[in-house]
PDB file of C-alpha atoms in Angstrom:
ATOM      1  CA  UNK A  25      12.076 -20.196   6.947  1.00 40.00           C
ATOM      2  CA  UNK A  26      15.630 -20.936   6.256  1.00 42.00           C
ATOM      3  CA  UNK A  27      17.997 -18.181   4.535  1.00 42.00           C
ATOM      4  CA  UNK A  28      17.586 -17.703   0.424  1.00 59.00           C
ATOM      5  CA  UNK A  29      17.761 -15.641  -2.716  1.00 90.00           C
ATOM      6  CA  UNK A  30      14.975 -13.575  -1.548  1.00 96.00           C
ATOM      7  CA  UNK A  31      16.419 -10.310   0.204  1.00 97.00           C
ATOM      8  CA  UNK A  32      13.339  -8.938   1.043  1.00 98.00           C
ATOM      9  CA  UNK A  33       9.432  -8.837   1.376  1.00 99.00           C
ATOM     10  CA  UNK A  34       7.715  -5.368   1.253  1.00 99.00           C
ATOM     11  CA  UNK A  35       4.013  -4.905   1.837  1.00 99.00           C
ATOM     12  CA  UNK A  36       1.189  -2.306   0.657  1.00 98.00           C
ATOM     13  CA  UNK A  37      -0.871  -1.024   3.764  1.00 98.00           C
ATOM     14  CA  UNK A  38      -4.254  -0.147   3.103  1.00 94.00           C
ATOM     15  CA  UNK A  39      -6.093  -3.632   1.642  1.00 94.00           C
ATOM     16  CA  UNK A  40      -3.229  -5.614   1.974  1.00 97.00           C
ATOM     17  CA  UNK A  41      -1.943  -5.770   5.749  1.00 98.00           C
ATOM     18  CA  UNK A  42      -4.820  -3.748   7.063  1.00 97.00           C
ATOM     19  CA  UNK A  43      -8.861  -3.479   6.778  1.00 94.00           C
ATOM     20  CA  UNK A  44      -8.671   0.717   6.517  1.00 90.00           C
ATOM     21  CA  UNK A  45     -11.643   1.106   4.246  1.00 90.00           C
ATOM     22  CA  UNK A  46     -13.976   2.558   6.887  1.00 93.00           C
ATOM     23  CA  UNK A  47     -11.268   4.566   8.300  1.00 93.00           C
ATOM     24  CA  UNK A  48     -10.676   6.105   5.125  1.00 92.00           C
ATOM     25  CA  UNK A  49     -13.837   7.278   4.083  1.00 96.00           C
ATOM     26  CA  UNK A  50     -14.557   9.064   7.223  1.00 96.00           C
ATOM     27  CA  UNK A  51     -11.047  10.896   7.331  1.00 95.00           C
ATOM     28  CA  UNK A  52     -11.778  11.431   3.554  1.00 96.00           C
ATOM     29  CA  UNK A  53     -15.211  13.051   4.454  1.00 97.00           C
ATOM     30  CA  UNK A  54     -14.174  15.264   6.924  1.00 97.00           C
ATOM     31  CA  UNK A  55     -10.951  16.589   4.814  1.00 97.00           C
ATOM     32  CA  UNK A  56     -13.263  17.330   2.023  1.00 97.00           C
ATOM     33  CA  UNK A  57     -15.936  18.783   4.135  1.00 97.00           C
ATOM     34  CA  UNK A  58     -13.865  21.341   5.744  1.00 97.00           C
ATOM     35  CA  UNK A  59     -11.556  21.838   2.589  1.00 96.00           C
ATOM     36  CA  UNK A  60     -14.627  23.207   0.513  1.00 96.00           C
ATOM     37  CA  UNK A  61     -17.166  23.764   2.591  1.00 96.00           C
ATOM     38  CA  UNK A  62     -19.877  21.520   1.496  1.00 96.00           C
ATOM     39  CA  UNK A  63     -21.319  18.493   2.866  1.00 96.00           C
ATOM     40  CA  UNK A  64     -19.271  15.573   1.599  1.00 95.00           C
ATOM     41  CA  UNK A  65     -22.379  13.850   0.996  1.00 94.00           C
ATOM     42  CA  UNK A  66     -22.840  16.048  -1.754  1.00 96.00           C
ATOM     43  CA  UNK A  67     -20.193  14.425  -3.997  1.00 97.00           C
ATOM     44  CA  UNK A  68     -21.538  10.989  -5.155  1.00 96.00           C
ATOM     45  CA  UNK A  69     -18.369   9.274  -4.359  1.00 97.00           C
ATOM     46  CA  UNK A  70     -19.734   9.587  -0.369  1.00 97.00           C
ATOM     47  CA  UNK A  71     -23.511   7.732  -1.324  1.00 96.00           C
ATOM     48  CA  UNK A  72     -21.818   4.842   0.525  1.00 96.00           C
ATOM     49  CA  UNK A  73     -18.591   3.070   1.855  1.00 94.00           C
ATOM     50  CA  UNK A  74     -18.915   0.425  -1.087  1.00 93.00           C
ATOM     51  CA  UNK A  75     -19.012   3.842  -4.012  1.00 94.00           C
ATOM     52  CA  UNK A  76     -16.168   5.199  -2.393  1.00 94.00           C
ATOM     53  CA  UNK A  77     -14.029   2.267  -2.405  1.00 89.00           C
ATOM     54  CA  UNK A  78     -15.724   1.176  -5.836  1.00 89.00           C
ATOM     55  CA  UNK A  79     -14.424   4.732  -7.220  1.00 90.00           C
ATOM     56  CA  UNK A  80     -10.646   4.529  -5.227  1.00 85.00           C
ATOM     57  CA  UNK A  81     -10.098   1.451  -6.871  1.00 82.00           C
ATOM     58  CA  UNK A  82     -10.851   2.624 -10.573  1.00 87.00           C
ATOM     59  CA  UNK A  83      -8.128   5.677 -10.615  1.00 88.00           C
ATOM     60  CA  UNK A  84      -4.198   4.492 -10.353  1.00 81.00           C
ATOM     61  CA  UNK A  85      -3.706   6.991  -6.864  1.00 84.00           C
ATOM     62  CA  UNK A  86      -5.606   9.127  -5.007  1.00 86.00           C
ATOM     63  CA  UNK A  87      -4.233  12.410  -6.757  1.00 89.00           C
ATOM     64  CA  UNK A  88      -6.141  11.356  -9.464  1.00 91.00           C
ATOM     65  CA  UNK A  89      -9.610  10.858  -7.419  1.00 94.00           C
ATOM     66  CA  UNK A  90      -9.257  13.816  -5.954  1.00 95.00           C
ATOM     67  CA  UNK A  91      -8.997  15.855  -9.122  1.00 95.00           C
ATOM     68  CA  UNK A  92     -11.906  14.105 -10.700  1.00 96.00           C
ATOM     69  CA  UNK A  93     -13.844  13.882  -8.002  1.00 96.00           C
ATOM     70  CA  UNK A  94     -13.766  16.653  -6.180  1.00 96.00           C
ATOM     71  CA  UNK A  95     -12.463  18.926  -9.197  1.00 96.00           C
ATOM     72  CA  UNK A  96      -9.563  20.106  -7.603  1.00 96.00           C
ATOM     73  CA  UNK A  97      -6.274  21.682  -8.368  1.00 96.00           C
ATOM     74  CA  UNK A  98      -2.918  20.396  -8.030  1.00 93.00           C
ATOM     75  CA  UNK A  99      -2.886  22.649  -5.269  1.00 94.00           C
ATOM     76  CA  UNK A 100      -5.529  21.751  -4.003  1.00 95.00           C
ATOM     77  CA  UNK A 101      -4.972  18.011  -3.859  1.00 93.00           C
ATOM     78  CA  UNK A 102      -1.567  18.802  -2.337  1.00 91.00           C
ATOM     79  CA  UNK A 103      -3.247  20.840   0.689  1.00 95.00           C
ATOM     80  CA  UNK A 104      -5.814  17.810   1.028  1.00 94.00           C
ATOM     81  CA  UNK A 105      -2.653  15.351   1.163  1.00 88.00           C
ATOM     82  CA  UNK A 106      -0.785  17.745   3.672  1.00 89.00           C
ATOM     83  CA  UNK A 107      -4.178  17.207   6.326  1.00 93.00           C
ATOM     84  CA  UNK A 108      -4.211  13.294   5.979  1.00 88.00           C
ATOM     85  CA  UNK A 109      -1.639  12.485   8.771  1.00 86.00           C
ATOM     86  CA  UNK A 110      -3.500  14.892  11.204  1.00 92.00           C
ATOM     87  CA  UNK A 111      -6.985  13.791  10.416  1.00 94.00           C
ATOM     88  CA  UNK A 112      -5.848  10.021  10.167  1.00 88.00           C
ATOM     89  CA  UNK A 113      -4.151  10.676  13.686  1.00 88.00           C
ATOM     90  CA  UNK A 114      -7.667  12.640  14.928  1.00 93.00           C
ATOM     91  CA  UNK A 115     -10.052   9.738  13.591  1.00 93.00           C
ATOM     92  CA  UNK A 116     -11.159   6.640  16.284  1.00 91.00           C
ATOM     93  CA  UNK A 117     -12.647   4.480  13.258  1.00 92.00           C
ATOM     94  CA  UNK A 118     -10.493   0.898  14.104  1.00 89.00           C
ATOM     95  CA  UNK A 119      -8.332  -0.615  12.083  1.00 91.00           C
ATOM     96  CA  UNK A 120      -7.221  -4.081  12.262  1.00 93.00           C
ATOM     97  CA  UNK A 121      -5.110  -6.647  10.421  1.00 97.00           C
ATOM     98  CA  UNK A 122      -6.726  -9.091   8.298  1.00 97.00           C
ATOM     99  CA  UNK A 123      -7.518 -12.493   9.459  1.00 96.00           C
ATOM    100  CA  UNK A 124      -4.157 -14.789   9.908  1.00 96.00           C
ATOM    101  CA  UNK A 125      -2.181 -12.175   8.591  1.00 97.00           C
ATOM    102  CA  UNK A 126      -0.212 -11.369  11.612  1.00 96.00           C
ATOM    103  CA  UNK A 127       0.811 -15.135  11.582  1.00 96.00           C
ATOM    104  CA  UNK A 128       1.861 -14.585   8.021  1.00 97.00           C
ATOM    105  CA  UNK A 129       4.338 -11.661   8.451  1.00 97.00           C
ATOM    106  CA  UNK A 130       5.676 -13.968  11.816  1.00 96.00           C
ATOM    107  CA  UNK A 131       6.757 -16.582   9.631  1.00 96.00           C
ATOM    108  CA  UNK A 132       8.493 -14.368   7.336  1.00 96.00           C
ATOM    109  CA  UNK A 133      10.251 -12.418  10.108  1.00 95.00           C
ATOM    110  CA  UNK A 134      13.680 -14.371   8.563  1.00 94.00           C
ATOM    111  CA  UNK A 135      13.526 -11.598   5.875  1.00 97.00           C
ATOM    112  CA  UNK A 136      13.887  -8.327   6.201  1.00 98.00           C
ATOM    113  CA  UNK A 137      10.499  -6.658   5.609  1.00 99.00           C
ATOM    114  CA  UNK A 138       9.296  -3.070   5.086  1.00 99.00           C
ATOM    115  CA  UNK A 139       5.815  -1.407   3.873  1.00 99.00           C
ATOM    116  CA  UNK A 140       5.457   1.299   0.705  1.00 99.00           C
ATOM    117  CA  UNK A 141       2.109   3.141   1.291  1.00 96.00           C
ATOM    118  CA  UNK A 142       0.233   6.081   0.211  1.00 91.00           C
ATOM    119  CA  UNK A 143      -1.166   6.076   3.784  1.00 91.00           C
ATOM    120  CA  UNK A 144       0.487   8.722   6.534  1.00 89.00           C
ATOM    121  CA  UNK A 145       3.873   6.869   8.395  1.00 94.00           C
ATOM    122  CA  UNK A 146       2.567   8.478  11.239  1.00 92.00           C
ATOM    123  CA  UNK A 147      -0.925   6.022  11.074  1.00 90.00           C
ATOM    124  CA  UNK A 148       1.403   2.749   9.706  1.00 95.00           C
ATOM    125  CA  UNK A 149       3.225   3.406  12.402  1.00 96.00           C
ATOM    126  CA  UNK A 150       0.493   3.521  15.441  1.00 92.00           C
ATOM    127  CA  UNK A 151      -1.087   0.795  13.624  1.00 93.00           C
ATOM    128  CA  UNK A 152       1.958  -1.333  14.003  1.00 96.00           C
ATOM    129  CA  UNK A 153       2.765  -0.554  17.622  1.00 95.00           C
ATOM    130  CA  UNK A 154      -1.280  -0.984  18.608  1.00 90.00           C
ATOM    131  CA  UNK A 155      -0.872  -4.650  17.329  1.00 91.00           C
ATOM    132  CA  UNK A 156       2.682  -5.446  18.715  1.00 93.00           C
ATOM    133  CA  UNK A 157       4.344  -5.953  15.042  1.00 95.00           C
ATOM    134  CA  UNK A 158       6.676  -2.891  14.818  1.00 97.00           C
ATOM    135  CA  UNK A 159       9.455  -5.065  15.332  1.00 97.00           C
ATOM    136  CA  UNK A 160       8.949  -7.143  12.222  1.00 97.00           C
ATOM    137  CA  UNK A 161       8.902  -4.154  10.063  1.00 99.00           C
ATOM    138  CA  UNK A 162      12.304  -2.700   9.079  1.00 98.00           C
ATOM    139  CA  UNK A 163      11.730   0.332   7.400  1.00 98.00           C
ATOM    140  CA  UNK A 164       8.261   2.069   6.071  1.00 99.00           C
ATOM    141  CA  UNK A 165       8.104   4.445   3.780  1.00 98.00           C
ATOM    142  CA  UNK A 166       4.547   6.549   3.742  1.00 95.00           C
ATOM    143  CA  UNK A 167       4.003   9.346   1.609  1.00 90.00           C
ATOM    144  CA  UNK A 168       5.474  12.113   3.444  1.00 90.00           C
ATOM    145  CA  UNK A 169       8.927  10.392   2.427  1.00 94.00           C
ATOM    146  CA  UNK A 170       8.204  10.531  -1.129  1.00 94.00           C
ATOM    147  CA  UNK A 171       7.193  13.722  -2.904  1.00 91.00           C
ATOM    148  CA  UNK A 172       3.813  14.178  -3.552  1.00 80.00           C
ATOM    149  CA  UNK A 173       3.934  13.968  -7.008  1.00 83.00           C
ATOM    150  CA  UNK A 174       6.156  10.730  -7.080  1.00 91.00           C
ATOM    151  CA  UNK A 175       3.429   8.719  -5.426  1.00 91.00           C
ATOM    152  CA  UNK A 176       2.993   5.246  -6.639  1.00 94.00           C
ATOM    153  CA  UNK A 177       2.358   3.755  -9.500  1.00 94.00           C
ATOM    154  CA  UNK A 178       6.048   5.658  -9.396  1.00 96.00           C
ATOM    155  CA  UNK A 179       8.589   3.525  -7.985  1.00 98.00           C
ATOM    156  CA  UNK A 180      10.590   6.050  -6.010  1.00 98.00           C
ATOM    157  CA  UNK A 181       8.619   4.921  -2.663  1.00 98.00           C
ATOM    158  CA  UNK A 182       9.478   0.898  -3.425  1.00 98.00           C
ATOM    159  CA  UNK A 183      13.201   1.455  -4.719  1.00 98.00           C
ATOM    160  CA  UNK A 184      13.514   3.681  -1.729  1.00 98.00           C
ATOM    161  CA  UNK A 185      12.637   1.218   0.721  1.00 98.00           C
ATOM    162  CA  UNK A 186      14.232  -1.199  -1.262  1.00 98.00           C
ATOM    163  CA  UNK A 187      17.300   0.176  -0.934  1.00 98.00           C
ATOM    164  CA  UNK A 188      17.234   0.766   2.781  1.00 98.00           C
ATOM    165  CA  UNK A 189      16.400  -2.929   3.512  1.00 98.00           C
ATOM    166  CA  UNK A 190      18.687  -4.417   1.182  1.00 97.00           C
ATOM    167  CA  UNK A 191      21.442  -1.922  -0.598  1.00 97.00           C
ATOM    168  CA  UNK A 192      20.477  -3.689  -3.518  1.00 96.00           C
ATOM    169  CA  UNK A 193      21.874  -6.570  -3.065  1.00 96.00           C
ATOM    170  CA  UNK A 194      21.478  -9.166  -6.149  1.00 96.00           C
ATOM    171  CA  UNK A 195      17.673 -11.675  -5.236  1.00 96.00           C
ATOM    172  CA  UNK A 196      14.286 -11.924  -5.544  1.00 96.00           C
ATOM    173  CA  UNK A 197      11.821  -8.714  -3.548  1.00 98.00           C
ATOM    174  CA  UNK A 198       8.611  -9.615  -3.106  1.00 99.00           C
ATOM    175  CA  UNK A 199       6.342  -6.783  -2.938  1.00 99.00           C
ATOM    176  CA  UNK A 200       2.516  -7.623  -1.993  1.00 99.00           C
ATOM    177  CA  UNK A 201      -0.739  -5.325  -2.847  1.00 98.00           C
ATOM    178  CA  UNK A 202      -4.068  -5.045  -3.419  1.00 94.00           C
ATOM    179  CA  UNK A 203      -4.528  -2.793  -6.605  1.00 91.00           C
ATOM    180  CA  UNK A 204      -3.230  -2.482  -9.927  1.00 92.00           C
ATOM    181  CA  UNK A 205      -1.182   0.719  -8.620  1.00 93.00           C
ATOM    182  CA  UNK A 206       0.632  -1.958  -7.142  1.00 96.00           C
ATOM    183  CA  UNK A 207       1.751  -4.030  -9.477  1.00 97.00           C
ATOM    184  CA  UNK A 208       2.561  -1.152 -12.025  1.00 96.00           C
ATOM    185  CA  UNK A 209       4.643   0.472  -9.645  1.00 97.00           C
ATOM    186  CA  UNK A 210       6.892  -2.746  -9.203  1.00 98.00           C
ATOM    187  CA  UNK A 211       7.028  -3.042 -13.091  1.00 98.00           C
ATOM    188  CA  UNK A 212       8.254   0.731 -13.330  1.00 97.00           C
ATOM    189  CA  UNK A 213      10.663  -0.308  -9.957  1.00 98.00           C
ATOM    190  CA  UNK A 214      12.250  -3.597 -12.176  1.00 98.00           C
ATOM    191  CA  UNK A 215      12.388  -0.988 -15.632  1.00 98.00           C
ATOM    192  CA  UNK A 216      14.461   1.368 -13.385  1.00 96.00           C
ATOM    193  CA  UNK A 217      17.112  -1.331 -11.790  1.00 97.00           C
ATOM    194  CA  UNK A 218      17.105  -3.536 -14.908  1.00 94.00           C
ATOM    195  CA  UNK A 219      19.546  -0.543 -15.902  1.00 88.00           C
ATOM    196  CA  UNK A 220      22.099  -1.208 -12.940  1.00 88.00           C
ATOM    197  CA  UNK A 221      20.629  -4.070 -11.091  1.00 95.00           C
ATOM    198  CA  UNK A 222      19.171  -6.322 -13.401  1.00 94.00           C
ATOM    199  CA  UNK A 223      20.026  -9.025 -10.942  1.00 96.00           C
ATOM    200  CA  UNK A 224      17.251  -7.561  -8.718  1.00 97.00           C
ATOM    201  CA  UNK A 225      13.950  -8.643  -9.487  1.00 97.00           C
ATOM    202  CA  UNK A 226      10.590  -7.608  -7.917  1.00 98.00           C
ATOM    203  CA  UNK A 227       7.951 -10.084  -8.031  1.00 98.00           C
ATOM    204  CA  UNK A 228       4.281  -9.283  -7.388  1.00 99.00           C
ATOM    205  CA  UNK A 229       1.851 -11.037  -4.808  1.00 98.00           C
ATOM    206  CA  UNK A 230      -2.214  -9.709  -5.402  1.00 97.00           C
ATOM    207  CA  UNK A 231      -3.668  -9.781  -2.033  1.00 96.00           C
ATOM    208  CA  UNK A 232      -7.359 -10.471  -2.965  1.00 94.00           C
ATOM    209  CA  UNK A 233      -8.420 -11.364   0.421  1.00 95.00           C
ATOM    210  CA  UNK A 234      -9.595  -8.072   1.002  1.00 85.00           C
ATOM    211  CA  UNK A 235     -11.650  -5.596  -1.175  1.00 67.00           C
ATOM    212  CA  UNK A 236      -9.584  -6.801  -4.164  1.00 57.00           C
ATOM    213  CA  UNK A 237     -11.872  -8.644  -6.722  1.00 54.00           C
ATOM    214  CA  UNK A 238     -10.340 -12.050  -7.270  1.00 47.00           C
ATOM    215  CA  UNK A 239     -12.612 -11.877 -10.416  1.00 48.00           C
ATOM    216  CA  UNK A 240     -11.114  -8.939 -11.862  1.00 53.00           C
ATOM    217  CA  UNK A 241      -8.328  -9.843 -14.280  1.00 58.00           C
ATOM    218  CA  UNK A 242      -7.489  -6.037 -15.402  1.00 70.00           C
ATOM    219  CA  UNK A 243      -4.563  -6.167 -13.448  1.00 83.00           C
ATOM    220  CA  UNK A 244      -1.982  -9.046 -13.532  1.00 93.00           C
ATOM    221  CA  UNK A 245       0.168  -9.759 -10.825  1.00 97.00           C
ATOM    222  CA  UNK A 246       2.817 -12.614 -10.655  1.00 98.00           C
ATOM    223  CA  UNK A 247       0.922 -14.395  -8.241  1.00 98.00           C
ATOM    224  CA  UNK A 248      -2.253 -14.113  -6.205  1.00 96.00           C
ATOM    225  CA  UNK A 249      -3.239 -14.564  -3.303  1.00 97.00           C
ATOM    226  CA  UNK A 250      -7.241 -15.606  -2.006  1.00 96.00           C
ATOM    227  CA  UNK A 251      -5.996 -16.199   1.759  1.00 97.00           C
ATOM    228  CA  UNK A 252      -3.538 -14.735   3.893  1.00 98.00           C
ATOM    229  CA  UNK A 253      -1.872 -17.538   4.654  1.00 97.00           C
ATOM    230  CA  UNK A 254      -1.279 -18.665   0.388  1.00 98.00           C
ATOM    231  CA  UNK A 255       1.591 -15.494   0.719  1.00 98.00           C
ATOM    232  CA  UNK A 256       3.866 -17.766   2.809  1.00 97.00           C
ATOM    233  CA  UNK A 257       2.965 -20.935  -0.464  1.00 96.00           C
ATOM    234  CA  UNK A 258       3.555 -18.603  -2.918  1.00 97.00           C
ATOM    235  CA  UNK A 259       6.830 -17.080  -1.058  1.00 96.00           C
ATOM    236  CA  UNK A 260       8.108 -21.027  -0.183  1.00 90.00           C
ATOM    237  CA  UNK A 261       8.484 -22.028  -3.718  1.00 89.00           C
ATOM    238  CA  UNK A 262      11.028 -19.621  -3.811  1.00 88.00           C
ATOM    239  CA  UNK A 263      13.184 -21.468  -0.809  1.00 78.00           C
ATOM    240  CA  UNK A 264      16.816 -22.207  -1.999  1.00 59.00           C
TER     241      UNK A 264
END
């Protein structure tokens, strides 16, 4: 694609670039099984892979599963959040890229591009190299690099990378998800630079080719996207 007002394109991890559902529950098992003791099967959220994600998609991060879920403290939760990169790191469940989606990031590889995840940098990381993509990413920022109370919907993660890929500079950011965190973390990102940058403006791509509902209409991103390969549509519209 040839050179325009878009500075950037930054992408969520889990759902959106990645299929890390399966992964996720069985790291989240064993961190909760060894954390307090009791089977994880115990807590309902573990009856099966489709209740866990069904319940991870209702709460705006995964601070706030864990302290309904599994009743813990903010303590607690941080202790559980300081064993994800090891146990992510420890855990053989595979991960790959969604269907065309590799394609997708190719033909975008004119813009700078980074990734804003609650997921370990450590895991993005591996992830990347395993599929021979690292290049295309510029920066990533995981949660380690944010502090664990400023997780998303916060925008300190998204200006953050933001920032590194572009200083700022004046354009359109697209910044593509799968959950309503998402989007309300770019809308708090746009309240913070309309301030200083209000000639920076994030717009919002839904990935619903995943384990997003395309049917569910409680969230409202700018656009959305059914199939991998309407990102690079949606993104071309934009073209100078």
């Amino acid at each position: 694609m040839p050179a325009s007002n878009i500075t950037a394109i930054i992408w969520d991890f889990d759902g959106t670039l990645v299929d890390t559902a399966g992964k996720n529950f069985n790291v989240a098992k064993q961190i909760i099984t060894d954390l307090t003791g009791k089977n994880a099967e115990s807590f309902p959220i573990f009856e099966s892979l489709e209740t866990y994600n069904s319940a991870n998609r209702s709460y705006k991060n995964w601070r706030s599963m864990y302290k309904a879920e599994y009743g813990f403290s903010e303590e607690e939760t941080d202790e559980a959040g300081g064993l994800w990169t090891e146990y992510q790191l420890q855990d053989d469940t595979p991960v790959e890229f969604f269907p065309g989606l590799v394609g997708v990031i190719k033909s975008l590889k004119a813009f700078p591009q980074g990734i804003v995840s609650m997921n370990s940098q450590s895991h993005i990381m591996q992830t990347l190299a395993e599929n021979n993509v690292s290049d295309l990413f510029q920066f990533i920022v995981g949660y380690e690099e944010v502090d664990l109370r400023k997780q998303k919907p916060e925008p300190d993660g998204l200006l953050l990378c933001l920032e590194k890929l572009t200083g700022l500079a004046s354009g359109n950011v697209f910044y593509i998800g799968d959950h309503e965190t998402d989007v309300k973390c770019a809308a708090n990102a746009n309240r913070a630079l309309r301030e200083q940058k209000p000639d920076v403006k994030i717009i919002t791509i839904g990935a619903l080719y995943g384990s997003a509902e395309s049917g569910n209409n409680s969230w409202e991103p700018d656009y959305r996207a059914n199939q991998t390969e309407e990102i690079t549509e949606i993104i071309k519209h934009f073209q100078v």
